[in-house]
PDB file of C-alpha atoms and ligand atoms in Angstrom:
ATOM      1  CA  UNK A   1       9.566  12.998  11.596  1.00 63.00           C
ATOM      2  CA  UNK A   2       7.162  10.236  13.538  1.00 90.00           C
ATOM      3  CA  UNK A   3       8.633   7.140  11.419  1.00 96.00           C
ATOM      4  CA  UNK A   4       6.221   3.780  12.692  1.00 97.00           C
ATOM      5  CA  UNK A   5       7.262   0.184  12.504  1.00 97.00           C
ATOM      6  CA  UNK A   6       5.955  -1.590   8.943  1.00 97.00           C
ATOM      7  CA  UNK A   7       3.724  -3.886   9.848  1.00 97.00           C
ATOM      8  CA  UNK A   8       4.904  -7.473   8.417  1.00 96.00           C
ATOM      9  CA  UNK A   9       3.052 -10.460   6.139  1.00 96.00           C
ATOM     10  CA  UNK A  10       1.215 -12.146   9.029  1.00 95.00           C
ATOM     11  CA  UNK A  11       0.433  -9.147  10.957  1.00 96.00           C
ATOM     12  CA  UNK A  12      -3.573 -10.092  11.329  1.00 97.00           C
ATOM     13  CA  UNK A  13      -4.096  -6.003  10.955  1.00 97.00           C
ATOM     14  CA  UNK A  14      -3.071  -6.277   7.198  1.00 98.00           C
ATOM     15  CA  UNK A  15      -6.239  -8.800   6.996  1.00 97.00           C
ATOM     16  CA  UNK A  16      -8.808  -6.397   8.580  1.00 98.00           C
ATOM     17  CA  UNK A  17     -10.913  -4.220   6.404  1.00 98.00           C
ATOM     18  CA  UNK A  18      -9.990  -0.719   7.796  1.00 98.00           C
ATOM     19  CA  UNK A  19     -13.173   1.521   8.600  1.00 98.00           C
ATOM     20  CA  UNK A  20     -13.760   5.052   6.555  1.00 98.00           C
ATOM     21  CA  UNK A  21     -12.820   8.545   8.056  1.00 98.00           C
ATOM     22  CA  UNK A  22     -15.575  10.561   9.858  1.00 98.00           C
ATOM     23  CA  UNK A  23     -13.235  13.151  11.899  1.00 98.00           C
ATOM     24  CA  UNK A  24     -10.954  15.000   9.461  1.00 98.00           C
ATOM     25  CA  UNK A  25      -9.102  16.686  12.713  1.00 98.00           C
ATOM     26  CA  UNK A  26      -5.527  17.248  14.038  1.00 98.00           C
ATOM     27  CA  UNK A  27      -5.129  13.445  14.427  1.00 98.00           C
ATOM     28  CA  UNK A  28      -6.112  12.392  10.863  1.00 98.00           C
ATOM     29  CA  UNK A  29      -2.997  15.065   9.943  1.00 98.00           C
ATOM     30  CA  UNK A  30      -0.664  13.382  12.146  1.00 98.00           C
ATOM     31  CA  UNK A  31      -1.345  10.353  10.450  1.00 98.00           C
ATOM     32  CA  UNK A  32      -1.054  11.573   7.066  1.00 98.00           C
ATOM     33  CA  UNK A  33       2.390  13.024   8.369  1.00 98.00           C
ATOM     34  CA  UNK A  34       3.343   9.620   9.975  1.00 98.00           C
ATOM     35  CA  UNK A  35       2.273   7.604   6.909  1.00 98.00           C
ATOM     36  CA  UNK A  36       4.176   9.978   4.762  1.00 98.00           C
ATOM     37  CA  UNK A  37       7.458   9.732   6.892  1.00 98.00           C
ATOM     38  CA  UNK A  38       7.109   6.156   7.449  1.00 98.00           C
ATOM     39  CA  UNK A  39       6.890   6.097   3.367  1.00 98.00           C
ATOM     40  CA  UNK A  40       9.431   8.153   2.378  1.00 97.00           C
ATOM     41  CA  UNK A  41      12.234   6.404   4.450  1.00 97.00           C
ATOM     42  CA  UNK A  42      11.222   2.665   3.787  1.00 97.00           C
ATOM     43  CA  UNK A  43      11.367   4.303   0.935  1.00 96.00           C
ATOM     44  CA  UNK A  44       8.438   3.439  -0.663  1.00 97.00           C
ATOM     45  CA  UNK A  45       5.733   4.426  -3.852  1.00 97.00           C
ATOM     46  CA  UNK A  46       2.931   3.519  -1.388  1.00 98.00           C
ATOM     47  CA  UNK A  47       1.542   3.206   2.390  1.00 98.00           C
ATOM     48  CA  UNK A  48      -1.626   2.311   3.615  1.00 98.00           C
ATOM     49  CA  UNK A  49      -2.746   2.820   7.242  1.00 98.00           C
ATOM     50  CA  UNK A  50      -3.210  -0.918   8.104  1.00 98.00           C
ATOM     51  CA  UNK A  51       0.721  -0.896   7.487  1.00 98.00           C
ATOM     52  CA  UNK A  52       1.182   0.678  10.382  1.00 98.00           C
ATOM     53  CA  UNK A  53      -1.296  -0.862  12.228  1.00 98.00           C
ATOM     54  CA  UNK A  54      -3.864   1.906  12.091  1.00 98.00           C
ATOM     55  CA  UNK A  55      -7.418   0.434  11.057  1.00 98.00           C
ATOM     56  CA  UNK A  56      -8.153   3.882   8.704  1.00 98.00           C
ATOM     57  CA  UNK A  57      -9.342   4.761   4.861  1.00 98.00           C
ATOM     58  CA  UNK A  58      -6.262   6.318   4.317  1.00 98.00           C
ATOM     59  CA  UNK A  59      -2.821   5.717   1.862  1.00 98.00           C
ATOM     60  CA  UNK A  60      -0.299   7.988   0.748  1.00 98.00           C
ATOM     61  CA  UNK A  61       1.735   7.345  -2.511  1.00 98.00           C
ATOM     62  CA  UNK A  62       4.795   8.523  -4.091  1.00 98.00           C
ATOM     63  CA  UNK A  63       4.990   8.301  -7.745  1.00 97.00           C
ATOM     64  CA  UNK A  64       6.786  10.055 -10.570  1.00 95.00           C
ATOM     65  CA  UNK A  65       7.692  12.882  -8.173  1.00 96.00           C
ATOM     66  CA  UNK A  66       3.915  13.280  -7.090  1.00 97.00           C
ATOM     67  CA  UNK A  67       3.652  12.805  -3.302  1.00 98.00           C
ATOM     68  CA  UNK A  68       0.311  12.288  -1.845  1.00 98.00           C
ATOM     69  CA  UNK A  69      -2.181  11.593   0.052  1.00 98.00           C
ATOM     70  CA  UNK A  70      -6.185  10.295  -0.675  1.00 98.00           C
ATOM     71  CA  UNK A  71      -9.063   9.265   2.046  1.00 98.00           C
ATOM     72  CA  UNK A  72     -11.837   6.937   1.632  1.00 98.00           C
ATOM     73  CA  UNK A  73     -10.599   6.097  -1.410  1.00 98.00           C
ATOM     74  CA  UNK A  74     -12.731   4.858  -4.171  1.00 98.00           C
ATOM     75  CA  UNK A  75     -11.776   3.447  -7.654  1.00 98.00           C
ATOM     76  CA  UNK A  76     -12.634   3.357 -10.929  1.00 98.00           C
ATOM     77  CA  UNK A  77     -10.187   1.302 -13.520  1.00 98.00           C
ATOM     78  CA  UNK A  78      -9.875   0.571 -16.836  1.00 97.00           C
ATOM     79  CA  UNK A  79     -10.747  -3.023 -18.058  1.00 97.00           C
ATOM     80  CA  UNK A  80      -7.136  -3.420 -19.961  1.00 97.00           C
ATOM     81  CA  UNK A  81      -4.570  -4.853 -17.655  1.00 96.00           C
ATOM     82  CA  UNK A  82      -0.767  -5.327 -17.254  1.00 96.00           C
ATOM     83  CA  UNK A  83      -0.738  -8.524 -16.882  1.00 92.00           C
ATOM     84  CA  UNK A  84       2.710  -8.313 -15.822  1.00 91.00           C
ATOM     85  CA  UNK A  85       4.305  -5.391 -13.998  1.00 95.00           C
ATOM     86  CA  UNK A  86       6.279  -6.358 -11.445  1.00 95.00           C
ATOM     87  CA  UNK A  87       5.152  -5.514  -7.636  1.00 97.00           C
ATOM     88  CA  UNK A  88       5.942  -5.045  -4.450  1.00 97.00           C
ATOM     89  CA  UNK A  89       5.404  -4.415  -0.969  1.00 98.00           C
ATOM     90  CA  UNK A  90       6.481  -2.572   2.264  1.00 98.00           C
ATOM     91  CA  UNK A  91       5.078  -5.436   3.962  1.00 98.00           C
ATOM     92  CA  UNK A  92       6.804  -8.087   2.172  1.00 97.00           C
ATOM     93  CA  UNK A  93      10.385  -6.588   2.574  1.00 96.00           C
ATOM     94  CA  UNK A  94      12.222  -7.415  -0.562  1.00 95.00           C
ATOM     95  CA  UNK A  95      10.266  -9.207  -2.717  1.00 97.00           C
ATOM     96  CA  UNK A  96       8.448  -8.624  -5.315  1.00 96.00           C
ATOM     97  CA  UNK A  97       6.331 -10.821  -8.354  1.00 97.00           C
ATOM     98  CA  UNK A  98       4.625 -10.005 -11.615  1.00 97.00           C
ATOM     99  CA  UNK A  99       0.680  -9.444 -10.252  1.00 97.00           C
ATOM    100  CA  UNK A 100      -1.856  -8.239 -12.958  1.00 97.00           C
ATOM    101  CA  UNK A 101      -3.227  -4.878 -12.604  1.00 98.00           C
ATOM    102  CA  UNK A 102      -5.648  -2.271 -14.458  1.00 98.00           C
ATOM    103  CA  UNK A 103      -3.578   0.224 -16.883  1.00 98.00           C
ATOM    104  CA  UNK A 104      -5.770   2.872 -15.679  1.00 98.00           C
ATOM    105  CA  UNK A 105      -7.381   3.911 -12.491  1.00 98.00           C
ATOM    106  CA  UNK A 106      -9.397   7.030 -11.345  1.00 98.00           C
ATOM    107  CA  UNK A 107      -9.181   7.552  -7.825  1.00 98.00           C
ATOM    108  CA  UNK A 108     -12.467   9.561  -6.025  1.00 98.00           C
ATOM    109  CA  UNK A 109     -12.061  10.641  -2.062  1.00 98.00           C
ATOM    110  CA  UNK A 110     -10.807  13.133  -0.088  1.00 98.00           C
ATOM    111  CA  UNK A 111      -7.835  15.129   1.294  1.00 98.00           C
ATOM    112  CA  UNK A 112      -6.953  15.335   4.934  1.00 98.00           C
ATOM    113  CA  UNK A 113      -9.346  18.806   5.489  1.00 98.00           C
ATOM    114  CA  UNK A 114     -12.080  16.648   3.883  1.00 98.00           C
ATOM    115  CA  UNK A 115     -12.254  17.806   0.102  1.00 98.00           C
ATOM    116  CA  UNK A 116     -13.345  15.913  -2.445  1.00 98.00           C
ATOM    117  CA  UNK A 117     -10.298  14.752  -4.573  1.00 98.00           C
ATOM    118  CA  UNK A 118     -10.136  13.292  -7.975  1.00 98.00           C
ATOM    119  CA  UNK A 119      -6.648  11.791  -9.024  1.00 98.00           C
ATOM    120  CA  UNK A 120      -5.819   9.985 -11.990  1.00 98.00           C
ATOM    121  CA  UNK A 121      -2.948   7.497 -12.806  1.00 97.00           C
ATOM    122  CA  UNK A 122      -1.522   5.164 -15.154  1.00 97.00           C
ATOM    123  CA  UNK A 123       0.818   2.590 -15.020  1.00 96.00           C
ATOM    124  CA  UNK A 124       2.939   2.647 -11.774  1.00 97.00           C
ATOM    125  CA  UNK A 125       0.488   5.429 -10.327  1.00 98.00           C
ATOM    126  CA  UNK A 126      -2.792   2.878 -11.216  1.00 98.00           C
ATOM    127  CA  UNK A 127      -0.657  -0.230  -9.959  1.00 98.00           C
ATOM    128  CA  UNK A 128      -0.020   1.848  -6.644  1.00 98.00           C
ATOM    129  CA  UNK A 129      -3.871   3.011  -6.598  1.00 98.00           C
ATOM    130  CA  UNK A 130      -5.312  -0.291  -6.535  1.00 98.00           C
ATOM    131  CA  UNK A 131      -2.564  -1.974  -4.473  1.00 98.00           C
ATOM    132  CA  UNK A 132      -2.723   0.401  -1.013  1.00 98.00           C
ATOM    133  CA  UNK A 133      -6.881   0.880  -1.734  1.00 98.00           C
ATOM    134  CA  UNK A 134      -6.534  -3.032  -1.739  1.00 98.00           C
ATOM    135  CA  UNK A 135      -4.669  -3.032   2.143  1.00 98.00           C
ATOM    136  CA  UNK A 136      -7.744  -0.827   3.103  1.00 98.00           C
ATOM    137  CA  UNK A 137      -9.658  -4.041   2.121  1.00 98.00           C
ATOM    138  CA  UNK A 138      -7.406  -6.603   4.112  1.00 98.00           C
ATOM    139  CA  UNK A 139      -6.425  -7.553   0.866  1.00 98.00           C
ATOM    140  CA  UNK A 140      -2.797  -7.987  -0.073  1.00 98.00           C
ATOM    141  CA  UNK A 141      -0.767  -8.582  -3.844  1.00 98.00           C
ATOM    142  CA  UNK A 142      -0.342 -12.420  -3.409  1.00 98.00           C
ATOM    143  CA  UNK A 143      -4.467 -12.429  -3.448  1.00 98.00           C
ATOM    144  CA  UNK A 144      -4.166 -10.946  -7.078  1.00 97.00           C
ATOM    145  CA  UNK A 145      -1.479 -13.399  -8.350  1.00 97.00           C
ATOM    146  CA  UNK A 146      -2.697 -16.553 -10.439  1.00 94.00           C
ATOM    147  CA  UNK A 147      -2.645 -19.426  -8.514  1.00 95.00           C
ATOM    148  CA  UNK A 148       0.759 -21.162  -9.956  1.00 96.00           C
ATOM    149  CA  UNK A 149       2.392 -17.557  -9.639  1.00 96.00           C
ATOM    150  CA  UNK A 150       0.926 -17.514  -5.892  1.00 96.00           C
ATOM    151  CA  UNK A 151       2.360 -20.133  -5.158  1.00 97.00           C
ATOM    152  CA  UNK A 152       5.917 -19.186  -6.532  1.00 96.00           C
ATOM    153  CA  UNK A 153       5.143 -16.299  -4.428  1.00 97.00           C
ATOM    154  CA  UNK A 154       4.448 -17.945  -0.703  1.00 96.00           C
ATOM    155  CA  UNK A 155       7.454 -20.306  -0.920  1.00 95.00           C
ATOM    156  CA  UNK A 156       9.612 -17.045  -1.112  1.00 96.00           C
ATOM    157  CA  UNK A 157       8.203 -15.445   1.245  1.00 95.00           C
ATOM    158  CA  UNK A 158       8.464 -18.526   3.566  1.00 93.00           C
ATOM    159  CA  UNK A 159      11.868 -18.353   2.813  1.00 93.00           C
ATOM    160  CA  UNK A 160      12.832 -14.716   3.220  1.00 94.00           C
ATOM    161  CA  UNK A 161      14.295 -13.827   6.085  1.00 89.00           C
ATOM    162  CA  UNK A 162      11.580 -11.639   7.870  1.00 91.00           C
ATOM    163  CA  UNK A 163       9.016 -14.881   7.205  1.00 88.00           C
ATOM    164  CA  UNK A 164       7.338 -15.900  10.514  1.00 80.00           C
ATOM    165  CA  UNK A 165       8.319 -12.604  12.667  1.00 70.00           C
ATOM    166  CA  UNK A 166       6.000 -11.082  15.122  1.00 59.00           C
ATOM    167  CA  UNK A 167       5.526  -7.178  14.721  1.00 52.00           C
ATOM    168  CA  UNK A 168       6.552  -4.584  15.973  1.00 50.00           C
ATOM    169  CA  UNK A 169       9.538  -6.497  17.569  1.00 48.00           C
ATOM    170  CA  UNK A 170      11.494  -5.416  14.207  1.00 47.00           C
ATOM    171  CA  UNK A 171      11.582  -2.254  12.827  1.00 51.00           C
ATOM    172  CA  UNK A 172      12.974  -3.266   8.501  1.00 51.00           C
ATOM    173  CA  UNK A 173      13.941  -0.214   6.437  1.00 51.00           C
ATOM    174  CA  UNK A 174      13.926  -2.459   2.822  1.00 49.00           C
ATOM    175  CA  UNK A 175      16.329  -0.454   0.573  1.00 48.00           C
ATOM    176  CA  UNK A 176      16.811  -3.272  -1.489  1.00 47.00           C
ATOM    177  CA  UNK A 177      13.248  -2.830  -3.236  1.00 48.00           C
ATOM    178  CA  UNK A 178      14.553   0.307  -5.273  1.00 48.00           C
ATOM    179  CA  UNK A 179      11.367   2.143  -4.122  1.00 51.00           C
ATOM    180  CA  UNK A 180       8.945   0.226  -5.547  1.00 61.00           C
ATOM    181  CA  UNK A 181       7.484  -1.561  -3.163  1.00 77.00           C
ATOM    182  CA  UNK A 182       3.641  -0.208  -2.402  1.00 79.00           C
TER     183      UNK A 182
HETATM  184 ZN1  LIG B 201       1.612  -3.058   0.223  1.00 77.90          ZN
END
């Protein structure tokens, strides 16, 4: 097990576009292990590199059983949404807000040896799709809120406990989010 410290709301790494994969070698595997450990004890449905702190195309997701992994990720999603599934996130221990998502989502890239992948989801497995390829963007699930439910959002999370703390000085294992949070 190599569990890393979750990287927190505020962390400027969760705001830098990560870069694609060009060497699928022994470290990219380590990573996939790390992100899966890391993952599986928050626990978690979802974990994208920038989490912990590494600047990399990859996310691993746990959904309905289905444990994974997908690099470079690339997405293709249906136009209906769910307007209002409720979300979280590893990096926002403990909360977590209605944000609108596509239904559907194809997801194109590749597995840690470097073959092409194709993985489809719906529902909790789309929501997850688009919210770790999102963190490979520097973008996070408060960006996809409407603005009054944004801002419902950010005085929570200036209220929660973890609010204003400087990784890695804390390591948080968030139980509390019933393994939802992405
Ligand atoms: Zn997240």
């Amino acid at each position: 097990m190599a569990i890393q410290s979750i990287r927190l709301f505020g962390d400027p790494v969760l705001r830098t576009p990560a870069a694609p994969v060009v060497d699928f070698d022994k470290e990219l595997r380590k990573l996939v292990k790390d992100l899966t450990d890391t993952m599986m004890d928050a626990p978690g449905a979802g974990l994208a590199a920038p989490q912990i702190g590494v600047g990399l195309r990859v996310f691993t997701y746990y959904v309905d059983d289905q444990l994974g992994h997908l690099i470079n990720p690339d997405l293709d999603l249906s136009a209906d949404l769910d307007e209002e599934g409720e979300e979280g996130c590893l990096s926002f221990p403990g909360l977590s807000f209605p944000t609108p998502r596509a239904i559907r989502a194809v997801a194109k890239g590749l597995d840690m040896h470097g073959e092409p992948v194709t993985l489809e989801g719906t529902d909790l497995m789309a929501r997850c799709f688009q919210h770790e390829t999102d963190h490979l963007d520097g973008i996070l699930f408060i960006d996809r809120m409407d603005s009054a439910q944004r801002k419902l959002a950010m005085k929570a999370i200036r209220e929660a406990e973890w609010s204003g703390l400087t990784p890695p000085a804390v390591k948080f294992s968030p139980h509390a989010t019933g393994g939802k949070a992405l």
